[in-house]
């Protein structure tokens, strides 16, 4: 399967085309002065977003899929722009430079699903602030300022400082550990208790410092019997819960990665794989077969 669509003629000047539709909408009957003002503001915002986003710089979209073996298909999606035609924020918000997929080095052997992406949270907020300020709608900018002030008041830290502390990468890992079984919370039709692989979930966020960890740590309920770990390369806080299944909400930080996990053991597993102390998903024969010829 192979499809390529040359979008250059479609998208080039898209913001101008959208703006030209303005007159058509303004010709609608029974529009009040307020309606026309709102329409003009709306078109201004949409036109500016299209122009600043870099969507007009996309010159082609390609999709391909090939069967590598029976039941195994590899699919790729590609966006293309010409050299130097990458000034819009879509080309930097989701990563500006190629780099190794470091998340692969964290995946435990029991990983069932994982995803890692570049995503610049600081830039997203800056775009929102900039566009609202340029929208010409005073209430929009006031709402953004009020949200920022309220957030900073509740968190006790500057929102700009918090977002600036993020490292532009995030991901998640879902595990199903066959070596650790747990009963289903409800019986089967036969009345028997079925056992399933123990699930685990961990959210991973790249950070530049400990601002986020210290913030979450300071907000944890003081009356809970937290399990605290302060090792040379790992800070971790765990909240044990009296439940019949493994759920021990945990926050942790090691190096430039912040973790939010269902258990502290999963954090330990991820760190052991990252340090090469424990075989991870990359060491399994199935992953080696599936990842053949895929760049890391």
XYZ file of C-alpha atoms in Angstrom:
296
model
C 0.000 0.000 0.000
C 1.447 3.371 -1.006
C -0.120 6.814 -1.220
C 1.518 10.187 -1.794
C -0.398 13.460 -1.929
C 1.312 16.638 -3.095
C -0.296 19.295 -0.911
C 1.802 22.276 -1.989
C -0.813 23.828 -4.263
C -3.600 23.123 -1.758
C -1.922 24.560 1.342
C 0.223 27.343 -0.080
C -1.596 30.575 0.744
C -4.230 28.751 2.808
C -4.407 31.592 5.339
C -5.131 34.068 2.528
C -7.827 31.786 1.110
C -9.518 31.413 4.488
C -9.418 35.148 5.019
C -11.035 35.673 1.609
C -14.092 33.700 2.761
C -14.712 36.448 5.305
C -16.751 38.567 2.885
C -18.979 35.625 2.008
C -19.949 35.110 5.663
C -20.341 38.838 6.274
C -22.930 38.976 3.456
C -25.286 36.724 5.431
C -28.615 38.467 6.173
C -29.728 39.691 9.607
C -26.186 40.070 10.972
C -25.881 42.620 13.727
C -22.872 44.858 14.228
C -21.793 42.603 17.115
C -22.126 39.518 14.890
C -19.910 41.075 12.224
C -17.340 42.105 14.824
C -17.243 38.557 16.204
C -16.920 37.096 12.703
C -14.040 39.410 11.865
C -12.246 38.533 15.091
C -12.798 34.822 14.454
C -11.366 35.004 10.940
C -8.401 37.024 12.205
C -7.607 34.350 14.808
C -7.961 31.410 12.389
C -5.936 33.148 9.668
C -3.135 34.023 12.083
C -3.035 30.501 13.539
C -2.758 28.935 10.092
C -0.014 31.367 9.091
C 1.998 30.890 12.295
C 1.485 27.153 12.611
C 3.490 26.159 9.531
C 0.637 24.136 7.994
C 1.128 26.092 4.747
C 4.729 24.813 4.640
C 3.653 21.164 4.298
C 4.405 20.216 0.689
C 3.492 16.548 0.789
C 2.009 13.712 2.825
C 2.999 10.097 2.304
C 1.692 6.844 3.753
C 3.020 3.374 3.052
C 2.366 -0.092 4.419
C 4.021 -3.389 3.652
C 3.547 -6.962 4.880
C 6.862 -8.103 6.368
C 5.471 -11.543 7.097
C 2.067 -13.156 7.537
C 0.061 -11.091 9.989
C 2.795 -8.460 10.423
C 2.466 -5.136 8.629
C 4.727 -2.105 8.867
C 3.184 1.306 8.264
C 4.883 4.694 7.921
C 3.499 8.221 7.762
C 5.608 11.073 6.403
C 5.169 14.852 6.278
C 7.469 16.794 3.945
C 8.628 20.390 3.765
C 11.306 22.030 1.613
C 14.614 23.116 3.214
C 14.143 26.328 5.167
C 10.358 26.036 5.031
C 9.959 25.060 8.671
C 9.341 28.286 10.571
C 5.895 27.365 11.925
C 5.410 25.993 15.418
C 4.227 22.556 14.187
C 7.854 21.864 13.198
C 9.243 22.629 16.665
C 6.423 21.814 19.076
C 6.810 18.086 18.417
C 10.611 18.074 18.438
C 13.054 20.154 16.436
C 15.997 17.741 16.152
C 16.252 14.004 15.486
C 17.524 11.927 18.386
C 17.597 8.357 19.641
C 14.345 6.992 21.041
C 15.574 6.815 24.638
C 12.258 5.400 25.818
C 13.232 2.038 24.300
C 15.911 1.715 26.964
C 13.289 1.898 29.753
C 10.826 -0.749 28.590
C 10.549 -3.793 30.894
C 10.257 -7.204 29.242
C 6.584 -7.288 30.311
C 5.739 -4.178 28.251
C 2.452 -4.576 26.361
C 2.110 -1.033 25.000
C 4.356 2.023 25.062
C 4.541 5.407 23.398
C 7.105 8.211 23.568
C 6.894 11.589 21.839
C 8.614 14.949 21.759
C 6.215 17.605 23.024
C 7.210 21.088 24.186
C 4.763 22.084 26.952
C 6.453 25.455 27.466
C 6.061 26.366 23.797
C 2.398 25.296 23.804
C 1.608 27.711 26.637
C 3.615 30.491 24.976
C 1.616 30.014 21.768
C -1.669 30.136 23.692
C -0.651 33.332 25.489
C 0.606 34.958 22.282
C -2.466 34.127 20.228
C -4.901 35.206 22.940
C -3.042 38.503 23.359
C -3.165 39.101 19.587
C -6.814 38.035 19.257
C -8.151 41.498 20.023
C -10.554 40.015 22.561
C -9.786 41.571 25.968
C -11.755 38.901 27.834
C -9.692 36.133 26.220
C -6.426 37.567 27.467
C -7.963 38.310 30.861
C -9.132 34.687 31.137
C -5.621 33.433 30.359
C -4.086 35.804 32.907
C -6.626 34.768 35.551
C -5.996 31.064 34.859
C -2.245 31.611 35.176
C -2.586 33.581 38.416
C -4.992 31.035 39.927
C -2.740 28.115 38.958
C 0.316 29.784 40.437
C -1.568 30.589 43.625
C -2.738 26.986 44.069
C 0.593 25.397 43.145
C 2.798 27.902 44.910
C 5.215 28.056 41.983
C 5.459 30.154 38.831
C 3.741 28.462 35.891
C 6.495 29.700 33.571
C 9.140 28.173 35.857
C 7.242 24.878 36.053
C 6.826 24.578 32.271
C 10.425 25.675 31.679
C 11.565 22.779 33.878
C 10.103 20.188 31.460
C 12.443 18.623 28.928
C 10.198 18.376 25.867
C 9.593 14.616 25.910
C 6.847 12.459 27.402
C 5.602 8.911 27.193
C 3.854 6.047 28.939
C 4.413 2.341 29.492
C 1.711 -0.285 30.067
C 2.932 -3.662 31.347
C 1.273 -7.062 31.730
C 3.544 -9.208 33.895
C 2.923 -12.939 33.394
C 5.283 -13.762 36.275
C 2.994 -11.916 38.701
C -0.620 -13.056 38.673
C -3.618 -11.385 40.259
C -7.286 -12.481 40.497
C -9.966 -10.742 38.495
C -12.156 -8.631 40.809
C -15.272 -10.469 39.602
C -15.848 -14.230 39.174
C -16.352 -15.939 35.818
C -19.684 -17.480 34.717
C -18.601 -20.808 36.215
C -17.922 -19.126 39.534
C -14.178 -19.744 39.313
C -11.707 -17.013 40.093
C -9.586 -16.311 37.042
C -6.018 -15.114 37.287
C -4.573 -12.522 34.914
C -1.168 -11.014 34.307
C -0.522 -8.154 36.731
C -1.043 -4.820 34.950
C 1.088 -1.756 35.565
C 1.153 1.767 34.179
C 3.811 4.454 34.359
C 3.824 7.972 32.945
C 7.267 9.307 31.986
C 8.162 12.985 31.607
C 11.594 14.348 30.782
C 12.609 17.233 33.049
C 15.528 19.621 33.483
C 15.481 19.804 37.290
C 13.483 18.687 40.339
C 10.877 21.462 40.234
C 8.008 19.112 39.320
C 9.007 16.367 41.779
C 9.382 18.849 44.649
C 6.019 20.412 43.790
C 4.120 17.095 43.774
C 6.009 15.938 46.875
C 4.918 19.075 48.741
C 1.251 18.474 47.806
C 1.074 14.859 49.036
C -1.258 14.432 52.039
C 0.829 14.647 55.228
C -1.410 12.237 57.148
C -0.647 9.368 54.767
C 2.074 6.898 55.706
C 4.309 7.631 52.744
C 7.224 5.382 51.906
C 10.101 7.740 51.167
C 13.216 6.829 49.190
C 16.103 9.272 48.889
C 18.948 7.478 47.162
C 21.849 8.962 45.229
C 20.161 8.425 41.850
C 16.511 8.014 42.853
C 13.961 10.035 44.788
C 10.623 8.278 45.289
C 7.417 8.725 47.263
C 4.900 5.867 47.540
C 1.425 5.820 49.039
C 0.505 2.261 50.152
C -3.200 1.498 49.842
C -5.039 -1.379 51.591
C -6.403 -2.917 48.405
C -6.598 -6.565 47.244
C -4.750 -5.694 44.030
C -1.342 -4.043 43.472
C -1.895 -0.282 43.545
C 0.710 1.836 45.292
C 0.588 5.316 43.685
C 4.179 6.480 43.265
C 6.060 9.547 42.082
C 9.774 9.350 41.414
C 12.655 11.098 39.731
C 15.914 9.687 38.486
C 18.279 11.858 36.494
C 16.278 13.875 33.984
C 13.113 11.746 34.098
C 10.040 12.152 36.302
C 7.747 9.137 36.832
C 4.138 8.727 37.925
C 3.485 5.028 38.451
C 0.896 2.584 39.758
C 3.572 0.913 41.931
C 7.064 1.610 43.212
C 8.165 -1.823 41.955
C 7.434 -0.769 38.376
C 9.660 2.269 38.829
C 12.400 -0.061 40.109
C 11.923 -2.327 37.087
C 12.138 0.589 34.644
C 15.290 1.912 36.315
C 16.916 -1.529 36.358
C 16.306 -1.906 32.617
C 17.600 1.624 31.938
C 20.818 0.877 33.854
C 21.316 -2.461 32.110
C 20.840 -4.390 35.362
C 17.812 -6.274 34.061
C 16.858 -7.482 30.571
C 14.158 -5.350 28.997
C 11.837 -5.604 26.023
C 14.693 -4.916 23.583
C 16.348 -8.185 24.670
C 13.366 -10.376 23.784
C 13.357 -12.377 20.556
C 9.876 -11.105 19.637
C 10.935 -7.447 19.830
C 14.101 -8.173 17.819
C 11.966 -9.750 15.093
C 9.359 -6.976 15.043
C 11.922 -4.140 15.149
C 14.078 -5.428 12.309
C 15.220 -2.547 10.019
C 13.474 0.090 12.182
C 15.792 2.960 13.195
C 16.177 3.431 16.942
